[in-house]
Amino acid sequence: MITIVSKQAAREQLNHIVEVIEQEGVQAHIAHAPDHTVVGMIGSIKPALVERLQQLPGVEKVEKVSKSYKLASREFHPENTVIQIGDVKIGGGELVVMGGPCAVESAEQIDEIARLVKAAGGQVLRGGAFKPRTGPYSFQGVGVEGLIMMAEAGKKHGLLTITEVMTPEYVDICAEYADILQVGTRNMQNFDLLRKLGEVRKPVLLKRGFSATYDELLNAAEYILAGGNPDVMLCERGIRTFESYTRNTLDLSAIPVLQHLSHLPVISDPSHGTGRRELVEPMTRASVAAGADGLIIEMHTDPDNSMTGDGVQSLFPDQFARLLRELEQLSPIIGKS
Ligand code: PEP
């Protein structure tokens, strides 16, 4: 059960509402969303308490949201969330394509890839400056320099940028240079990071943990929303299953299920979802057919010599361009522009 308090309510009114809830032995948890304050209530909530709350000044409504995540649920927010960044709208019926290398390697590399992403019709340049690697001896990314290189390439070629942030301390600097902040699969439940992302005014792409359920992903998104940042997109990037032919199993059902449970845009990552270049194109088409609001796809000019060694899942530039041409034809058929 939640109580929605108007943004105009005075601090004393909010304090009084919390007092009334707690007097009944119910726990109150406050989250400041952009248009209102939400007071989550945990405990046995009697009808008399609901009636009393409904009469208090500042209370807009008292609602039952059956899910553990509230702000992320469609029950709470029936309309789709549309995230607008410049002229790009994510979740609003346009198919958004984010493309680029696994990692930023040099200014020349990211500039050339940005040119190719733009020429193919992509809207967002992807690239990691800080890389979460399984082993400590693998290339860890070029760091802040990479953020600067990517911001310059994005600006020069008219693309938005997305990059991964791994720790709360780096959120501000990543937010200074990138248009979208990515939370990687390994950090989906890094709650300090999620809380910090709730405080920034930059959209967040939250990747599903490789062994996380939909419920866990939506609760992770709730941390960001409850912190006051409404611009969260969810990303299906494959989960770990018993199948070892593919790096992960891209769970296509996640796309319609998450769209049913939540109003947040859903992005698919067929590169990490399969780990195999030859599967990226068919799984991109399948993601679009399943209703994805956007895609995040790895593309590299020299995948076989990429510094992360993840080139096997990166498309060559001509494959990326061909895929985007195909999507232009496919999108209108399934109601996307
Ligand atoms: C990435 O997109 O660069 C990445 C590391 O993805 P994931 O967190 O899904 O492995």
Coordinates of C-alpha atoms and ligand atoms in Angstrom, one line a residue:
M1 CA 0.0 0.0 0.0
I2 CA 1.3 3.5 -0.8
T3 CA 0.2 7.0 0.0
I4 CA 0.8 9.6 -2.7
V5 CA 1.5 13.0 -1.3
S6 CA 1.4 16.1 -3.5
K7 CA 4.7 17.9 -4.3
Q8 CA 3.0 21.0 -3.0
A9 CA 2.5 19.6 0.5
A10 CA 4.5 21.4 3.2
R11 CA 7.2 19.4 5.1
E12 CA 5.0 19.5 8.3
Q13 CA 2.1 18.0 6.4
L14 CA 4.4 15.1 5.2
N15 CA 5.8 14.6 8.7
H16 CA 2.2 14.5 10.0
I17 CA 1.2 11.9 7.5
V18 CA 4.2 9.7 8.5
E19 CA 3.3 10.2 12.1
V20 CA -0.3 9.0 11.6
I21 CA 1.0 5.9 9.7
E22 CA 3.6 5.0 12.4
Q23 CA 1.1 5.5 15.2
E24 CA -0.7 2.5 13.8
G25 CA 2.4 0.3 14.0
V26 CA 2.9 0.5 10.2
Q27 CA 6.4 1.3 8.8
A28 CA 6.6 4.3 6.4
H29 CA 9.3 4.7 3.7
I30 CA 9.5 7.9 1.9
A31 CA 10.6 8.2 -1.8
H32 CA 10.7 11.6 -3.6
A33 CA 9.5 11.1 -7.2
P34 CA 9.5 14.1 -9.5
D35 CA 5.7 14.8 -9.4
H36 CA 4.9 13.7 -5.9
T37 CA 6.2 12.0 -2.8
V38 CA 5.4 8.4 -2.3
V39 CA 5.1 7.0 1.2
G40 CA 5.4 3.2 1.1
M41 CA 3.6 1.4 4.0
I42 CA 4.6 -2.0 5.3
G43 CA 2.5 -3.8 8.0
S44 CA -1.1 -4.5 8.6
I45 CA -3.0 -1.6 7.2
K46 CA -6.6 -1.3 8.5
P47 CA -9.4 0.4 6.5
A48 CA -9.7 3.0 9.2
L49 CA -6.1 4.1 8.6
V50 CA -6.7 4.3 4.8
E51 CA -9.8 6.5 5.5
R52 CA -7.9 8.7 7.9
L53 CA -5.0 9.2 5.5
Q54 CA -7.4 10.1 2.6
Q55 CA -8.6 13.0 4.7
L56 CA -5.3 14.5 5.6
P57 CA -4.1 17.7 3.8
G58 CA -1.5 16.9 1.1
V59 CA -2.6 13.4 0.4
E60 CA -3.6 12.8 -3.2
K61 CA -4.5 9.2 -2.9
V62 CA -3.9 6.0 -1.0
E63 CA -3.4 3.1 -3.4
K64 CA -2.8 -0.6 -3.3
V65 CA 0.0 -1.6 -5.6
S66 CA 0.3 -5.3 -5.3
K67 CA 3.9 -5.5 -6.5
S68 CA 7.0 -5.0 -4.2
Y69 CA 8.2 -2.4 -6.7
K70 CA 5.7 0.5 -6.9
L71 CA 6.9 3.4 -9.1
A72 CA 8.2 1.0 -11.7
S73 CA 4.9 -0.9 -12.0
R74 CA 2.3 -0.4 -14.7
E75 CA -0.3 -0.7 -11.9
F76 CA 1.0 2.6 -10.5
H77 CA 1.7 4.3 -13.9
P78 CA -0.4 2.9 -16.7
E79 CA 1.0 5.1 -19.6
N80 CA 4.4 4.2 -21.2
T81 CA 7.3 6.3 -20.0
V82 CA 8.9 8.2 -22.8
I83 CA 12.4 9.4 -22.2
Q84 CA 13.3 12.4 -24.3
I85 CA 16.9 13.3 -24.8
G86 CA 17.4 16.1 -27.4
D87 CA 15.3 15.0 -30.3
V88 CA 15.5 11.3 -29.5
K89 CA 12.5 9.7 -27.8
I90 CA 12.9 6.4 -26.1
G91 CA 9.7 4.4 -25.4
G92 CA 7.5 6.5 -27.6
G93 CA 7.1 4.3 -30.6
E94 CA 10.4 5.1 -32.3
L95 CA 13.0 2.3 -32.5
V96 CA 16.2 3.7 -31.0
V97 CA 19.6 2.1 -32.0
M98 CA 22.7 2.5 -29.8
G99 CA 25.8 1.2 -31.5
G100 CA 29.5 1.2 -30.9
P101 CA 32.5 -0.7 -29.5
C102 CA 32.6 -2.6 -26.3
A103 CA 35.3 -0.2 -25.1
V104 CA 36.6 3.2 -26.1
E105 CA 40.2 2.5 -27.2
S106 CA 41.5 5.8 -28.7
A107 CA 40.2 9.1 -30.0
E108 CA 40.6 7.9 -33.6
Q109 CA 38.8 4.6 -33.0
I110 CA 35.7 6.2 -31.3
D111 CA 35.6 9.0 -33.9
E112 CA 35.6 6.6 -36.8
I113 CA 33.0 4.3 -35.2
A114 CA 30.8 7.4 -34.3
R115 CA 30.9 8.4 -38.0
L116 CA 29.8 4.9 -39.0
V117 CA 27.0 4.7 -36.4
K118 CA 25.6 8.0 -37.6
A119 CA 25.9 7.1 -41.3
A120 CA 24.0 3.9 -40.7
G121 CA 21.2 5.8 -39.0
G122 CA 21.9 5.0 -35.3
Q123 CA 21.0 7.6 -32.6
V124 CA 23.3 6.8 -29.7
L125 CA 27.0 5.9 -29.5
R126 CA 27.9 3.2 -27.0
G127 CA 31.4 2.6 -25.6
G128 CA 32.8 1.7 -22.2
A129 CA 35.5 3.9 -20.6
F130 CA 35.4 1.8 -17.4
K131 CA 35.1 -1.9 -18.1
P132 CA 33.8 -4.5 -15.7
R133 CA 36.0 -7.4 -16.6
T134 CA 35.7 -10.9 -15.2
G135 CA 39.5 -11.1 -14.7
P136 CA 41.7 -8.4 -13.1
Y137 CA 44.5 -8.8 -15.8
S138 CA 42.1 -8.0 -18.7
F139 CA 41.9 -4.5 -20.2
Q140 CA 40.0 -2.4 -17.8
G141 CA 39.2 0.6 -20.0
V142 CA 40.9 3.9 -20.6
G143 CA 39.0 5.7 -17.8
V144 CA 38.1 9.4 -17.8
E145 CA 40.1 10.1 -21.0
G146 CA 37.7 7.7 -22.7
L147 CA 34.7 9.7 -21.5
I148 CA 36.2 12.8 -23.0
M149 CA 37.0 11.1 -26.3
M150 CA 33.5 9.7 -26.5
A151 CA 31.8 13.0 -25.7
E152 CA 33.8 14.7 -28.4
A153 CA 33.0 12.0 -31.0
G154 CA 29.3 12.1 -30.1
K155 CA 29.1 15.9 -30.4
K156 CA 31.1 15.9 -33.7
H157 CA 28.8 13.4 -35.3
G158 CA 25.5 14.4 -33.8
L159 CA 25.0 11.3 -31.6
L160 CA 23.9 10.9 -28.0
T161 CA 26.3 8.8 -25.9
I162 CA 25.9 6.0 -23.4
T163 CA 28.6 4.6 -21.1
E164 CA 28.8 2.3 -18.2
V165 CA 29.3 3.6 -14.6
M166 CA 30.5 1.0 -12.1
T167 CA 30.8 2.8 -8.8
P168 CA 28.9 5.6 -7.0
E169 CA 32.1 7.8 -6.9
Y170 CA 32.2 7.9 -10.7
V171 CA 28.5 8.7 -11.3
D172 CA 29.1 12.5 -11.4
I173 CA 32.0 12.5 -13.8
C174 CA 30.2 10.0 -16.1
A175 CA 27.1 12.2 -15.9
E176 CA 29.1 15.2 -16.9
Y177 CA 30.3 13.6 -20.2
A178 CA 27.6 11.0 -21.2
D179 CA 23.9 11.4 -22.1
I180 CA 22.9 8.0 -20.7
L181 CA 24.5 6.1 -17.9
Q182 CA 24.6 2.3 -18.1
V183 CA 24.5 -0.1 -15.2
G184 CA 26.0 -3.4 -16.2
T185 CA 24.7 -6.8 -15.5
R186 CA 27.2 -7.4 -12.7
N187 CA 26.1 -4.2 -10.9
M188 CA 22.3 -4.6 -11.2
Q189 CA 22.1 -5.0 -7.5
N190 CA 24.8 -2.6 -6.5
F191 CA 22.4 -0.7 -4.3
D192 CA 24.7 2.2 -3.4
L193 CA 25.3 2.8 -7.1
L194 CA 21.5 2.6 -7.8
R195 CA 20.8 5.1 -5.0
K196 CA 23.4 7.5 -6.3
L197 CA 21.8 7.2 -9.8
G198 CA 18.5 8.2 -8.3
E199 CA 20.0 11.6 -7.5
V200 CA 21.3 12.4 -11.0
R201 CA 19.3 14.1 -13.8
K202 CA 20.5 11.7 -16.5
P203 CA 18.7 8.8 -18.0
V204 CA 19.9 5.3 -16.9
L205 CA 19.9 2.1 -18.8
L206 CA 19.7 -0.7 -16.3
K207 CA 20.9 -4.1 -17.5
R208 CA 19.3 -7.2 -16.2
G209 CA 21.6 -9.2 -13.9
F210 CA 22.7 -12.4 -15.7
S211 CA 20.8 -14.5 -13.1
A212 CA 18.2 -12.0 -12.0
T213 CA 14.4 -12.5 -12.2
Y214 CA 12.1 -9.8 -13.7
D215 CA 11.0 -9.0 -10.2
E216 CA 14.6 -8.4 -9.1
L217 CA 15.3 -6.2 -12.1
L218 CA 12.2 -4.1 -11.5
N219 CA 13.1 -3.7 -7.8
A220 CA 16.5 -2.6 -8.8
A221 CA 14.9 0.0 -11.1
E222 CA 12.7 1.0 -8.2
Y223 CA 15.8 2.1 -6.2
I224 CA 16.6 4.6 -9.0
L225 CA 13.0 5.8 -9.4
A226 CA 12.5 6.1 -5.6
G227 CA 15.6 8.3 -5.5
G228 CA 13.9 10.8 -7.7
N229 CA 15.2 9.9 -11.2
P230 CA 12.2 9.0 -13.4
D231 CA 14.2 8.2 -16.6
V232 CA 15.1 4.6 -16.4
M233 CA 15.1 2.1 -19.2
L234 CA 15.4 -1.7 -18.7
C235 CA 17.7 -3.8 -20.8
E236 CA 17.5 -7.5 -21.5
R237 CA 21.1 -8.7 -22.2
G238 CA 20.8 -12.4 -21.8
I239 CA 20.8 -14.7 -18.8
R240 CA 22.9 -17.7 -17.8
T241 CA 21.4 -21.0 -18.7
F242 CA 22.7 -24.5 -19.1
E243 CA 23.3 -23.8 -22.8
S244 CA 27.0 -23.1 -23.5
Y245 CA 27.0 -22.7 -27.3
T246 CA 25.9 -19.1 -26.8
R247 CA 27.6 -16.8 -24.2
N248 CA 24.2 -16.1 -22.6
T249 CA 20.6 -16.9 -23.5
L250 CA 18.8 -13.8 -24.8
D251 CA 15.4 -14.0 -23.0
L252 CA 13.1 -12.6 -25.6
S253 CA 10.1 -13.1 -23.3
A254 CA 11.6 -10.5 -21.1
I255 CA 10.6 -7.8 -23.6
P256 CA 6.8 -8.3 -23.5
V257 CA 6.8 -9.4 -19.9
L258 CA 8.6 -6.3 -18.7
Q259 CA 6.4 -4.1 -20.9
H260 CA 3.4 -5.7 -19.3
L261 CA 4.6 -5.3 -15.7
S262 CA 6.2 -1.9 -16.2
H263 CA 5.8 1.4 -18.1
L264 CA 9.6 1.8 -18.5
P265 CA 11.1 1.4 -22.0
V266 CA 12.7 -2.0 -22.8
I267 CA 16.0 -2.2 -24.7
S268 CA 17.5 -5.4 -26.1
D269 CA 21.2 -6.3 -26.2
P270 CA 21.7 -9.1 -28.8
S271 CA 25.5 -8.8 -28.6
H272 CA 25.9 -9.8 -25.0
G273 CA 22.7 -11.8 -25.3
T274 CA 24.3 -14.2 -27.7
G275 CA 28.1 -13.5 -27.7
R276 CA 28.2 -14.6 -31.3
R277 CA 28.3 -12.2 -34.3
E278 CA 26.3 -14.4 -36.6
L279 CA 23.4 -14.4 -34.1
V280 CA 23.3 -10.7 -33.6
E281 CA 21.3 -10.0 -36.7
P282 CA 18.6 -12.6 -36.3
M283 CA 18.2 -11.8 -32.6
T284 CA 18.0 -8.1 -33.3
R285 CA 15.1 -8.8 -35.7
A286 CA 13.5 -11.1 -33.1
S287 CA 13.8 -8.4 -30.4
V288 CA 12.2 -5.8 -32.7
A289 CA 9.4 -8.3 -33.5
A290 CA 8.9 -8.9 -29.7
G291 CA 8.4 -5.2 -29.2
A292 CA 11.7 -3.8 -28.0
D293 CA 11.8 0.0 -27.8
G294 CA 15.5 0.0 -28.7
L295 CA 18.7 -2.0 -29.2
I296 CA 22.2 -1.7 -28.0
I297 CA 24.6 -3.4 -30.4
E298 CA 28.3 -3.8 -30.5
M299 CA 30.1 -2.7 -33.7
H300 CA 33.9 -2.4 -34.2
T301 CA 36.0 -1.5 -37.2
D302 CA 38.5 -4.2 -36.4
P303 CA 36.7 -6.7 -34.1
D304 CA 39.3 -9.4 -34.2
N305 CA 41.9 -7.0 -32.7
S306 CA 39.6 -5.2 -30.2
M307 CA 41.3 -4.5 -26.9
T308 CA 38.6 -6.3 -24.8
G309 CA 38.8 -9.4 -26.9
D310 CA 35.0 -9.3 -27.2
G311 CA 35.2 -8.9 -30.9
V312 CA 33.5 -12.2 -31.6
Q313 CA 30.2 -10.6 -30.7
S314 CA 30.8 -7.3 -32.5
L315 CA 29.4 -6.6 -36.0
F316 CA 31.6 -5.3 -38.8
P317 CA 30.5 -1.8 -39.9
D318 CA 28.9 -3.1 -43.2
Q319 CA 26.9 -5.7 -41.2
F320 CA 25.7 -3.0 -38.8
A321 CA 24.7 -0.7 -41.7
R322 CA 22.8 -3.5 -43.4
L323 CA 21.0 -4.5 -40.2
L324 CA 19.8 -0.9 -39.7
R325 CA 18.5 -0.8 -43.3
E326 CA 16.6 -4.0 -42.6
L327 CA 15.2 -2.5 -39.4
E328 CA 13.9 0.5 -41.3
Q329 CA 11.7 -1.9 -43.3
L330 CA 10.8 -4.1 -40.4
S331 CA 9.8 -1.3 -37.9
P332 CA 6.7 0.0 -39.6
I333 CA 5.3 -3.5 -39.9
I334 CA 5.3 -3.9 -36.1
G335 CA 4.1 -0.4 -35.5
K336 CA 7.5 1.4 -34.8
S337 CA 8.9 4.3 -36.7
Ligands
PEP1 C1 28.6 -3.7 -22.0 O1 27.5 -3.4 -22.5 O2 29.7 -3.1 -22.2 C2 28.6 -4.8 -20.9 C3 29.8 -5.0 -20.3 O3 27.5 -5.4 -20.8 P1 26.9 -6.4 -19.7 O4 27.0 -5.6 -18.4 O5 25.6 -6.7 -20.2 O6 27.9 -7.6 -19.7

